[in-house]
CSV table of N, CA and C in Angstrom, one decimal:
chain,number,residue,atom,x,y,z
A,55,UNK,N,108.7,-15.6,39.8
A,55,UNK,CA,109.3,-14.5,40.3
A,55,UNK,C,109.1,-14.5,41.8
A,56,UNK,N,110.3,-14.1,42.4
A,56,UNK,CA,110.1,-14.1,44.0
A,56,UNK,C,109.7,-12.7,44.4
A,57,UNK,N,109.1,-12.4,45.6
A,57,UNK,CA,108.6,-11.4,46.0
A,57,UNK,C,109.7,-10.2,46.2
A,58,UNK,N,109.7,-9.2,45.5
A,58,UNK,CA,110.7,-8.2,45.5
A,58,UNK,C,110.6,-7.2,46.6
A,59,UNK,N,109.5,-7.2,47.3
A,59,UNK,CA,109.1,-6.3,48.3
A,59,UNK,C,109.6,-6.7,49.8
A,60,UNK,N,110.2,-5.8,50.4
A,60,UNK,CA,110.6,-6.1,51.8
A,60,UNK,C,109.5,-5.4,52.6
A,61,UNK,N,109.7,-5.4,54.0
A,61,UNK,CA,108.5,-4.9,55.0
A,61,UNK,C,108.5,-3.4,54.7
A,62,UNK,N,109.6,-2.7,54.5
A,62,UNK,CA,109.4,-1.2,54.2
A,62,UNK,C,108.8,-1.0,53.1
A,63,UNK,N,108.9,-1.6,52.1
A,63,UNK,CA,108.2,-1.4,50.7
A,63,UNK,C,106.8,-1.6,51.0
A,64,UNK,N,106.4,-2.6,51.8
A,64,UNK,CA,105.0,-3.0,51.9
A,64,UNK,C,104.3,-1.7,52.7
A,65,UNK,N,105.2,-1.2,53.8
A,65,UNK,CA,104.6,-0.1,54.6
A,65,UNK,C,104.4,1.1,53.8
A,66,UNK,N,105.3,1.2,53.0
A,66,UNK,CA,105.3,2.6,52.0
A,66,UNK,C,104.0,2.3,51.1
A,67,UNK,N,103.8,1.2,50.4
A,67,UNK,CA,102.8,1.0,49.7
A,67,UNK,C,101.2,1.1,50.4
A,68,UNK,N,101.3,0.5,51.7
A,68,UNK,CA,100.1,0.6,52.4
A,68,UNK,C,99.8,2.0,52.8
A,69,UNK,N,100.7,2.9,53.0
A,69,UNK,CA,100.6,4.3,53.4
A,69,UNK,C,100.1,4.9,52.1
A,70,UNK,N,100.7,4.7,50.8
A,70,UNK,CA,100.2,5.4,49.6
A,70,UNK,C,98.9,4.9,49.1
A,71,UNK,N,98.6,3.6,49.4
A,71,UNK,CA,97.1,3.4,49.3
A,71,UNK,C,96.1,4.0,50.1
A,72,UNK,N,96.5,4.3,51.4
A,72,UNK,CA,95.6,5.1,52.2
A,72,UNK,C,95.5,6.6,51.9
A,73,UNK,N,96.7,7.0,51.4
A,73,UNK,CA,96.8,8.5,50.9
A,73,UNK,C,97.9,8.8,49.9
A,74,UNK,N,97.5,8.8,48.8
A,74,UNK,CA,98.6,8.8,47.6
A,74,UNK,C,99.3,10.3,47.6
A,75,UNK,N,98.5,11.2,48.2
A,75,UNK,CA,98.9,12.6,48.4
A,75,UNK,C,99.8,12.9,49.6
A,76,UNK,N,100.2,11.9,50.3
A,76,UNK,CA,100.9,12.0,51.5
A,76,UNK,C,102.3,12.6,51.1
A,77,UNK,N,102.8,13.7,51.8
A,77,UNK,CA,103.9,14.0,51.5
A,77,UNK,C,105.2,13.1,51.7
A,78,UNK,N,106.2,13.0,50.9
A,78,UNK,CA,107.2,12.2,51.2
A,78,UNK,C,107.8,12.2,52.5
A,79,UNK,N,108.0,13.5,53.0
A,79,UNK,CA,108.6,13.8,54.3
A,79,UNK,C,107.8,13.0,55.4
A,80,UNK,N,106.4,13.2,55.2
A,80,UNK,CA,105.6,12.4,56.2
A,80,UNK,C,105.6,11.0,56.1
A,81,UNK,N,105.6,10.5,54.8
A,81,UNK,CA,105.6,9.1,54.6
A,81,UNK,C,107.0,8.5,55.1
A,82,UNK,N,108.1,9.3,55.0
A,82,UNK,CA,109.4,8.7,55.5
A,82,UNK,C,109.3,8.7,57.0
A,83,UNK,N,108.7,9.6,57.7
A,83,UNK,CA,108.6,9.4,59.1
A,83,UNK,C,107.7,8.4,59.5
A,84,UNK,N,106.6,8.0,58.9
A,84,UNK,CA,105.8,6.9,59.2
A,84,UNK,C,106.6,5.5,59.0
A,85,UNK,N,107.4,5.5,58.0
A,85,UNK,CA,108.2,4.1,57.9
A,85,UNK,C,109.4,4.1,58.4
A,86,UNK,N,109.9,5.1,59.1
A,86,UNK,CA,111.2,5.1,59.7
A,86,UNK,C,112.4,5.3,58.9
A,87,UNK,N,112.3,6.0,57.8
A,87,UNK,CA,113.5,6.2,56.8
A,87,UNK,C,113.5,7.7,56.6
A,88,UNK,N,114.6,8.2,56.0
A,88,UNK,CA,114.7,9.6,55.6
A,88,UNK,C,114.1,9.7,54.2
A,89,UNK,N,113.9,10.9,53.8
A,89,UNK,CA,113.1,11.3,52.6
A,89,UNK,C,113.8,10.7,51.4
A,90,UNK,N,115.1,10.7,51.2
A,90,UNK,CA,115.8,10.3,50.1
A,90,UNK,C,115.7,8.9,49.7
A,91,UNK,N,115.8,7.9,50.9
A,91,UNK,CA,115.6,6.5,50.4
A,91,UNK,C,114.0,6.2,50.2
A,92,UNK,N,113.1,6.9,50.8
A,92,UNK,CA,111.7,6.6,50.5
A,92,UNK,C,111.5,7.0,49.2
A,93,UNK,N,111.9,8.2,48.7
A,93,UNK,CA,111.6,8.7,47.4
A,93,UNK,C,112.1,7.7,46.3
A,94,UNK,N,113.5,7.2,46.7
A,94,UNK,CA,114.0,6.3,45.7
A,94,UNK,C,113.3,4.9,45.7
A,95,UNK,N,112.7,4.5,46.7
A,95,UNK,CA,112.0,3.3,46.8
A,95,UNK,C,110.7,3.4,46.0
A,96,UNK,N,110.0,4.5,46.1
A,96,UNK,CA,108.8,4.8,45.3
A,96,UNK,C,109.2,4.8,43.9
A,97,UNK,N,110.1,5.4,43.4
A,97,UNK,CA,110.6,5.6,42.1
A,97,UNK,C,110.9,4.3,41.5
A,98,UNK,N,111.7,3.2,42.3
A,98,UNK,CA,111.9,2.0,42.0
A,98,UNK,C,110.6,1.2,41.7
A,99,UNK,N,109.8,1.2,42.6
A,99,UNK,CA,108.4,0.6,42.5
A,99,UNK,C,107.7,1.0,41.3
A,100,UNK,N,107.7,2.4,40.9
A,100,UNK,CA,107.1,3.0,39.7
A,100,UNK,C,107.8,2.3,38.5
A,101,UNK,N,109.1,2.3,38.5
A,101,UNK,CA,109.8,1.9,37.2
A,101,UNK,C,109.7,0.4,37.0
A,102,UNK,N,109.4,-0.5,38.1
A,102,UNK,CA,109.3,-1.8,38.0
A,102,UNK,C,107.7,-2.2,37.6
A,103,UNK,N,106.9,-1.2,37.6
A,103,UNK,CA,105.6,-1.3,37.3
A,103,UNK,C,104.7,-1.8,38.3
A,104,UNK,N,105.2,-1.7,39.5
A,104,UNK,CA,104.3,-2.2,40.8
A,104,UNK,C,103.4,-1.0,41.0
A,105,UNK,N,103.8,0.3,41.1
A,105,UNK,CA,102.9,1.4,41.3
A,105,UNK,C,102.7,1.7,39.8
A,106,UNK,N,101.5,1.7,39.4
A,106,UNK,CA,101.0,1.9,37.9
A,106,UNK,C,100.5,3.4,37.8
A,107,UNK,N,100.3,4.1,38.8
A,107,UNK,CA,99.7,5.5,38.7
A,107,UNK,C,99.0,5.9,40.0
A,108,UNK,N,98.7,7.2,39.9
A,108,UNK,CA,98.0,7.8,41.2
A,108,UNK,C,96.6,8.4,40.5
A,109,UNK,N,95.5,8.4,41.4
A,109,UNK,CA,94.4,8.8,40.8
A,109,UNK,C,93.5,9.2,42.0
A,110,UNK,N,92.4,10.2,41.6
A,110,UNK,CA,91.5,10.6,42.7
A,110,UNK,C,90.4,9.4,42.6
A,111,UNK,N,90.1,9.2,43.9
A,111,UNK,CA,89.0,8.1,44.1
A,111,UNK,C,87.7,8.9,44.4
A,112,UNK,N,86.6,8.8,43.7
A,112,UNK,CA,85.4,9.4,43.8
A,112,UNK,C,84.4,8.6,44.6
A,113,UNK,N,83.7,9.2,45.4
A,113,UNK,CA,82.5,8.5,46.1
A,113,UNK,C,81.4,8.4,45.2
A,114,UNK,N,81.0,7.1,44.9
A,114,UNK,CA,79.8,6.8,44.0
A,114,UNK,C,78.7,7.3,44.8
A,115,UNK,N,78.6,7.2,46.1
A,115,UNK,CA,77.4,7.5,46.8
A,115,UNK,C,77.2,9.1,46.8
A,116,UNK,N,78.3,9.8,46.8
A,116,UNK,CA,78.0,11.4,46.7
A,116,UNK,C,77.7,11.7,45.3
A,117,UNK,N,78.1,11.0,44.3
A,117,UNK,CA,77.7,11.2,42.9
A,117,UNK,C,76.2,10.7,42.7
A,118,UNK,N,75.7,10.0,43.5
A,118,UNK,CA,74.3,9.5,43.4
A,118,UNK,C,74.3,8.3,42.7
A,119,UNK,N,75.3,7.5,42.6
A,119,UNK,CA,75.4,6.1,42.0
A,119,UNK,C,75.2,5.1,43.0
A,120,UNK,N,74.2,5.0,43.6
A,120,UNK,CA,73.9,4.2,44.7
A,120,UNK,C,73.3,2.8,44.3
A,121,UNK,N,72.9,2.6,43.1
A,121,UNK,CA,72.4,1.4,42.7
A,121,UNK,C,73.5,0.6,41.9
A,122,UNK,N,73.8,-0.8,42.5
A,122,UNK,CA,74.8,-1.6,41.9
A,122,UNK,C,74.0,-2.8,41.4
A,123,UNK,N,74.4,-3.3,40.3
A,123,UNK,CA,73.9,-4.5,39.9
A,123,UNK,C,74.9,-5.2,39.1
A,124,UNK,N,74.9,-6.6,39.6
A,124,UNK,CA,75.9,-7.6,38.9
A,124,UNK,C,75.3,-8.2,37.7
A,125,UNK,N,75.8,-8.4,36.7
A,125,UNK,CA,75.3,-9.0,35.5
A,125,UNK,C,76.0,-10.0,35.0
A,126,UNK,N,75.5,-11.2,34.9
A,126,UNK,CA,76.0,-12.5,34.4
A,126,UNK,C,75.7,-12.3,32.8
A,127,UNK,N,76.7,-12.5,32.1
A,127,UNK,CA,76.4,-12.4,30.5
A,127,UNK,C,77.1,-13.8,29.9
A,128,UNK,N,76.1,-14.3,29.1
A,128,UNK,CA,76.5,-15.5,28.3
A,128,UNK,C,76.5,-15.0,26.9
A,129,UNK,N,77.6,-15.4,26.2
A,129,UNK,CA,77.9,-15.0,24.8
A,129,UNK,C,77.4,-16.1,23.9
A,130,UNK,N,77.0,-15.8,22.7
A,130,UNK,CA,76.7,-16.8,21.7
A,130,UNK,C,77.7,-17.4,21.0
A,131,UNK,N,78.8,-16.7,21.0
A,131,UNK,CA,80.1,-17.1,20.2
A,131,UNK,C,81.2,-16.7,21.3
A,132,UNK,N,82.2,-17.5,21.5
A,132,UNK,CA,83.3,-17.5,22.4
A,132,UNK,C,84.8,-17.8,21.8
A,133,UNK,N,84.6,-17.6,20.5
A,133,UNK,CA,85.9,-17.6,19.7
A,133,UNK,C,86.7,-16.3,19.9
A,134,UNK,N,88.0,-16.3,19.8
A,134,UNK,CA,88.8,-15.1,20.2
A,134,UNK,C,88.2,-13.9,19.6
A,135,UNK,N,88.0,-13.8,18.4
A,135,UNK,CA,87.5,-12.6,17.7
A,135,UNK,C,86.2,-12.1,18.3
A,136,UNK,N,85.2,-13.0,18.7
A,136,UNK,CA,84.1,-12.5,19.4
A,136,UNK,C,84.4,-12.1,20.7
A,137,UNK,N,85.4,-12.6,21.6
A,137,UNK,CA,85.7,-12.1,22.8
A,137,UNK,C,86.2,-10.8,22.7
A,138,UNK,N,87.1,-10.6,21.6
A,138,UNK,CA,87.9,-9.3,21.5
A,138,UNK,C,86.8,-8.2,21.2
A,139,UNK,N,85.8,-8.5,20.3
A,139,UNK,CA,84.8,-7.5,20.1
A,139,UNK,C,84.0,-7.3,21.4
A,140,UNK,N,83.6,-8.2,22.1
A,140,UNK,CA,82.8,-8.0,23.3
A,140,UNK,C,83.5,-7.0,24.4
A,141,UNK,N,84.8,-7.4,24.4
A,141,UNK,CA,85.9,-6.6,25.4
A,141,UNK,C,85.9,-5.3,25.0
A,142,UNK,N,86.1,-5.0,23.6
A,142,UNK,CA,86.4,-3.6,23.2
A,142,UNK,C,85.0,-2.9,23.4
A,143,UNK,N,84.0,-3.4,23.2
A,143,UNK,CA,82.6,-2.8,23.4
A,143,UNK,C,82.2,-2.5,24.8
A,144,UNK,N,82.4,-3.4,25.7
A,144,UNK,CA,82.0,-3.3,27.1
A,144,UNK,C,82.9,-2.2,27.7
A,145,UNK,N,84.2,-2.0,27.2
A,145,UNK,CA,85.0,-0.8,27.8
A,145,UNK,C,84.4,0.4,27.5
A,146,UNK,N,83.6,0.5,26.6
A,146,UNK,CA,83.1,1.9,26.1
A,146,UNK,C,81.7,2.3,26.8
A,147,UNK,N,81.4,1.3,27.7
A,147,UNK,CA,80.2,1.7,28.6
A,147,UNK,C,80.5,2.2,29.8
A,148,UNK,N,80.4,3.5,30.2
A,148,UNK,CA,80.9,4.0,31.3
A,148,UNK,C,80.3,3.5,32.7
A,149,UNK,N,79.0,3.1,32.5
A,149,UNK,CA,78.4,2.7,33.7
A,149,UNK,C,79.1,1.2,34.1
A,150,UNK,N,79.7,0.6,33.3
A,150,UNK,CA,80.3,-0.7,33.7
A,150,UNK,C,81.6,-0.6,34.5
A,151,UNK,N,81.5,-0.5,36.0
A,151,UNK,CA,82.6,-0.3,36.8
A,151,UNK,C,83.6,-1.4,36.6
A,152,UNK,N,83.3,-2.6,36.4
A,152,UNK,CA,84.2,-3.8,36.4
A,152,UNK,C,83.5,-4.9,35.5
A,153,UNK,N,84.5,-5.5,34.9
A,153,UNK,CA,84.2,-6.6,33.9
A,153,UNK,C,85.1,-7.7,34.0
A,154,UNK,N,84.6,-8.9,34.3
A,154,UNK,CA,85.6,-10.0,34.4
A,154,UNK,C,85.2,-11.2,33.4
A,155,UNK,N,86.2,-11.7,32.8
A,155,UNK,CA,85.8,-13.0,32.1
A,155,UNK,C,85.8,-14.1,33.1
A,156,UNK,N,84.8,-15.0,33.0
A,156,UNK,CA,84.5,-16.0,34.1
A,156,UNK,C,84.6,-17.5,33.4
A,157,UNK,N,85.3,-18.3,34.2
A,157,UNK,CA,85.2,-19.7,33.8
A,157,UNK,C,84.0,-20.3,34.7
A,158,UNK,N,83.1,-20.8,33.9
A,158,UNK,CA,82.0,-21.4,34.7
A,158,UNK,C,80.7,-21.5,33.9
A,159,UNK,N,79.6,-21.3,34.4
A,159,UNK,CA,78.3,-21.4,33.8
A,159,UNK,C,77.8,-20.3,32.9
A,160,UNK,N,78.7,-19.1,32.9
A,160,UNK,CA,78.5,-17.9,32.1
A,160,UNK,C,79.8,-17.3,31.7
A,161,UNK,N,79.8,-16.4,30.9
A,161,UNK,CA,81.3,-15.9,30.3
A,161,UNK,C,81.7,-14.8,30.9
A,162,UNK,N,80.9,-13.8,31.2
A,162,UNK,CA,81.3,-12.5,31.8
A,162,UNK,C,80.5,-12.1,33.2
A,163,UNK,N,81.1,-11.4,34.1
A,163,UNK,CA,80.5,-10.9,35.2
A,163,UNK,C,80.8,-9.4,35.2
A,164,UNK,N,79.6,-8.6,35.1
A,164,UNK,CA,79.9,-7.2,35.1
A,164,UNK,C,79.3,-6.5,36.2
A,165,UNK,N,80.0,-5.5,36.9
A,165,UNK,CA,79.5,-4.5,38.0
A,165,UNK,C,79.0,-3.4,37.3
A,166,UNK,N,77.8,-3.0,37.4
A,166,UNK,CA,77.1,-1.8,36.8
A,166,UNK,C,76.7,-0.9,37.9
A,167,UNK,N,77.2,0.4,37.9
A,167,UNK,CA,76.5,1.3,38.7
A,167,UNK,C,75.6,2.3,38.0
A,168,UNK,N,74.5,2.7,38.8
A,168,UNK,CA,73.4,3.6,38.2
A,168,UNK,C,73.0,4.4,39.3
A,169,UNK,N,71.9,5.4,39.0
A,169,UNK,CA,71.4,6.1,40.1
A,169,UNK,C,70.2,5.3,40.7
A,170,UNK,N,69.5,4.6,39.8
A,170,UNK,CA,68.4,3.8,40.5
A,170,UNK,C,68.1,2.6,39.5
A,171,UNK,N,67.0,2.0,39.7
A,171,UNK,CA,66.8,0.7,38.8
A,171,UNK,C,66.2,1.1,37.5
A,172,UNK,N,65.5,2.4,37.4
A,172,UNK,CA,65.0,2.9,36.1
A,172,UNK,C,66.2,3.2,35.2
A,173,UNK,N,67.2,3.8,35.7
A,173,UNK,CA,68.4,4.1,34.9
A,173,UNK,C,69.0,2.8,34.5
A,174,UNK,N,69.2,1.7,35.6
A,174,UNK,CA,69.6,0.5,35.1
A,174,UNK,C,68.9,-0.2,34.1
A,175,UNK,N,67.8,-0.2,34.1
A,175,UNK,CA,66.8,-0.8,33.0
A,175,UNK,C,67.1,-0.3,31.7
A,176,UNK,N,67.4,1.2,31.7
A,176,UNK,CA,67.7,1.8,30.3
A,176,UNK,C,69.0,1.2,29.9
A,177,UNK,N,70.1,1.2,30.7
A,177,UNK,CA,71.4,0.8,30.5
A,177,UNK,C,71.5,-0.7,30.0
A,178,UNK,N,70.5,-1.4,30.6
A,178,UNK,CA,70.4,-2.9,30.3
A,178,UNK,C,69.9,-3.0,28.7
A,179,UNK,N,68.9,-2.2,28.7
A,179,UNK,CA,68.0,-2.3,27.4
A,179,UNK,C,68.7,-1.7,26.1
A,180,UNK,N,69.5,-0.5,26.4
A,180,UNK,CA,70.2,0.2,25.4
A,180,UNK,C,71.6,-0.1,25.2
A,181,UNK,N,72.3,-0.5,26.1
A,181,UNK,CA,73.8,-0.6,26.1
A,181,UNK,C,74.3,-2.2,26.3
A,182,UNK,N,73.9,-2.7,27.4
A,182,UNK,CA,74.2,-4.0,27.7
A,182,UNK,C,73.7,-5.1,26.7
A,183,UNK,N,72.5,-5.1,26.4
A,183,UNK,CA,72.0,-6.0,25.4
A,183,UNK,C,72.4,-5.9,24.0
A,184,UNK,N,72.9,-4.6,23.8
A,184,UNK,CA,73.4,-4.3,22.3
A,184,UNK,C,74.9,-4.8,22.2
A,185,UNK,N,75.4,-5.3,23.3
A,185,UNK,CA,76.8,-5.6,23.0
A,185,UNK,C,77.0,-6.7,22.1
A,186,UNK,N,78.2,-6.9,21.5
A,186,UNK,CA,78.3,-7.9,20.4
A,186,UNK,C,78.3,-9.4,21.1
A,187,UNK,N,77.5,-10.2,20.4
A,187,UNK,CA,77.4,-11.7,20.8
A,187,UNK,C,76.7,-12.0,22.0
A,188,UNK,N,76.0,-11.0,22.7
A,188,UNK,CA,75.1,-11.4,23.8
A,188,UNK,C,74.2,-12.4,23.8
A,189,UNK,N,74.2,-13.5,24.2
A,189,UNK,CA,73.0,-14.4,24.1
A,189,UNK,C,72.0,-14.3,25.2
A,190,UNK,N,72.5,-14.1,26.4
A,190,UNK,CA,71.6,-14.1,27.7
A,190,UNK,C,72.3,-13.2,28.7
A,191,UNK,N,71.5,-12.7,29.6
A,191,UNK,CA,71.9,-11.9,30.9
A,191,UNK,C,71.1,-12.3,32.0
A,192,UNK,N,71.6,-12.3,33.1
A,192,UNK,CA,71.0,-12.5,34.3
A,192,UNK,C,71.5,-11.3,35.3
A,193,UNK,N,70.7,-10.5,35.9
A,193,UNK,CA,70.9,-9.4,36.8
A,193,UNK,C,70.7,-9.7,38.2
A,194,UNK,N,71.6,-9.2,38.9
A,194,UNK,CA,71.5,-9.4,40.5
A,194,UNK,C,71.7,-8.0,41.1
A,195,UNK,N,70.7,-7.6,41.8
A,195,UNK,CA,70.8,-6.1,42.4
A,195,UNK,C,71.5,-6.3,43.8
A,196,UNK,N,72.5,-5.4,44.1
A,196,UNK,CA,73.2,-5.5,45.4
A,196,UNK,C,72.3,-4.6,46.5
A,197,UNK,N,72.1,-5.2,47.5
A,197,UNK,CA,71.2,-4.5,48.6
A,197,UNK,C,72.2,-3.7,49.5
A,198,UNK,N,73.5,-4.2,49.7
A,198,UNK,CA,74.4,-3.4,50.7
A,198,UNK,C,75.7,-3.9,50.3
A,199,UNK,N,76.5,-2.9,50.4
A,199,UNK,CA,78.1,-3.3,50.3
A,199,UNK,C,78.7,-3.5,51.6
A,200,UNK,N,79.0,-4.7,51.8
A,200,UNK,CA,79.5,-5.3,53.2
A,200,UNK,C,81.0,-4.9,53.2
A,201,UNK,N,81.7,-5.3,52.2
A,201,UNK,CA,83.2,-5.2,52.0
A,201,UNK,C,83.4,-4.6,50.6
A,202,UNK,N,84.1,-3.5,50.5
A,202,UNK,CA,84.4,-2.9,49.2
A,202,UNK,C,85.8,-2.4,49.3
A,203,UNK,N,86.7,-3.0,48.6
A,203,UNK,CA,88.1,-2.4,48.7
A,203,UNK,C,88.4,-1.7,47.4
A,204,UNK,N,89.3,-0.9,47.3
A,204,UNK,CA,89.8,-0.2,46.1
A,204,UNK,C,91.2,-0.6,45.7
A,205,UNK,N,91.8,-1.4,46.6
A,205,UNK,CA,93.2,-1.8,46.3
A,205,UNK,C,93.5,-3.1,47.0
A,206,UNK,N,94.4,-3.9,46.5
A,206,UNK,CA,94.7,-5.2,47.2
A,206,UNK,C,95.2,-4.9,48.6
A,207,UNK,N,95.1,-6.0,49.5
A,207,UNK,CA,95.6,-5.8,50.7
A,207,UNK,C,97.1,-6.3,50.5
A,208,UNK,N,98.0,-5.7,51.6
A,208,UNK,CA,99.3,-6.0,51.3
A,208,UNK,C,99.8,-6.9,52.7
């Protein structure tokens, strides 16, 4: 598929990523169009599935979730049914902020947010270790977020 976005669409998306609550009138002024074509472009990008929704972004720091741990997970079984069981179960753990299937020396990489190391230890012992087909885990505590983005760059 070729890139369906022109420079104006990219500017619109950039502004929406910075502030999804921006009034269409102000957005139109920033991208150099009138309100009607900007609204039409946004609607078209929503209909094509490029814009999938709008949400409030919460500060994990303000919520006291300052402890970030990355967890490598190795499974004892990587057949499709086992992967589906793991995927479904890990989605039910609210402290897991991100989960990726990995090609390499382990099967999954999880980003886990907690208040502190004691809470993380409880999450590991009661939730992560109990996930289906977990054979081994390795935890890596983040000391500082150097770059942390919430949306892709355009």
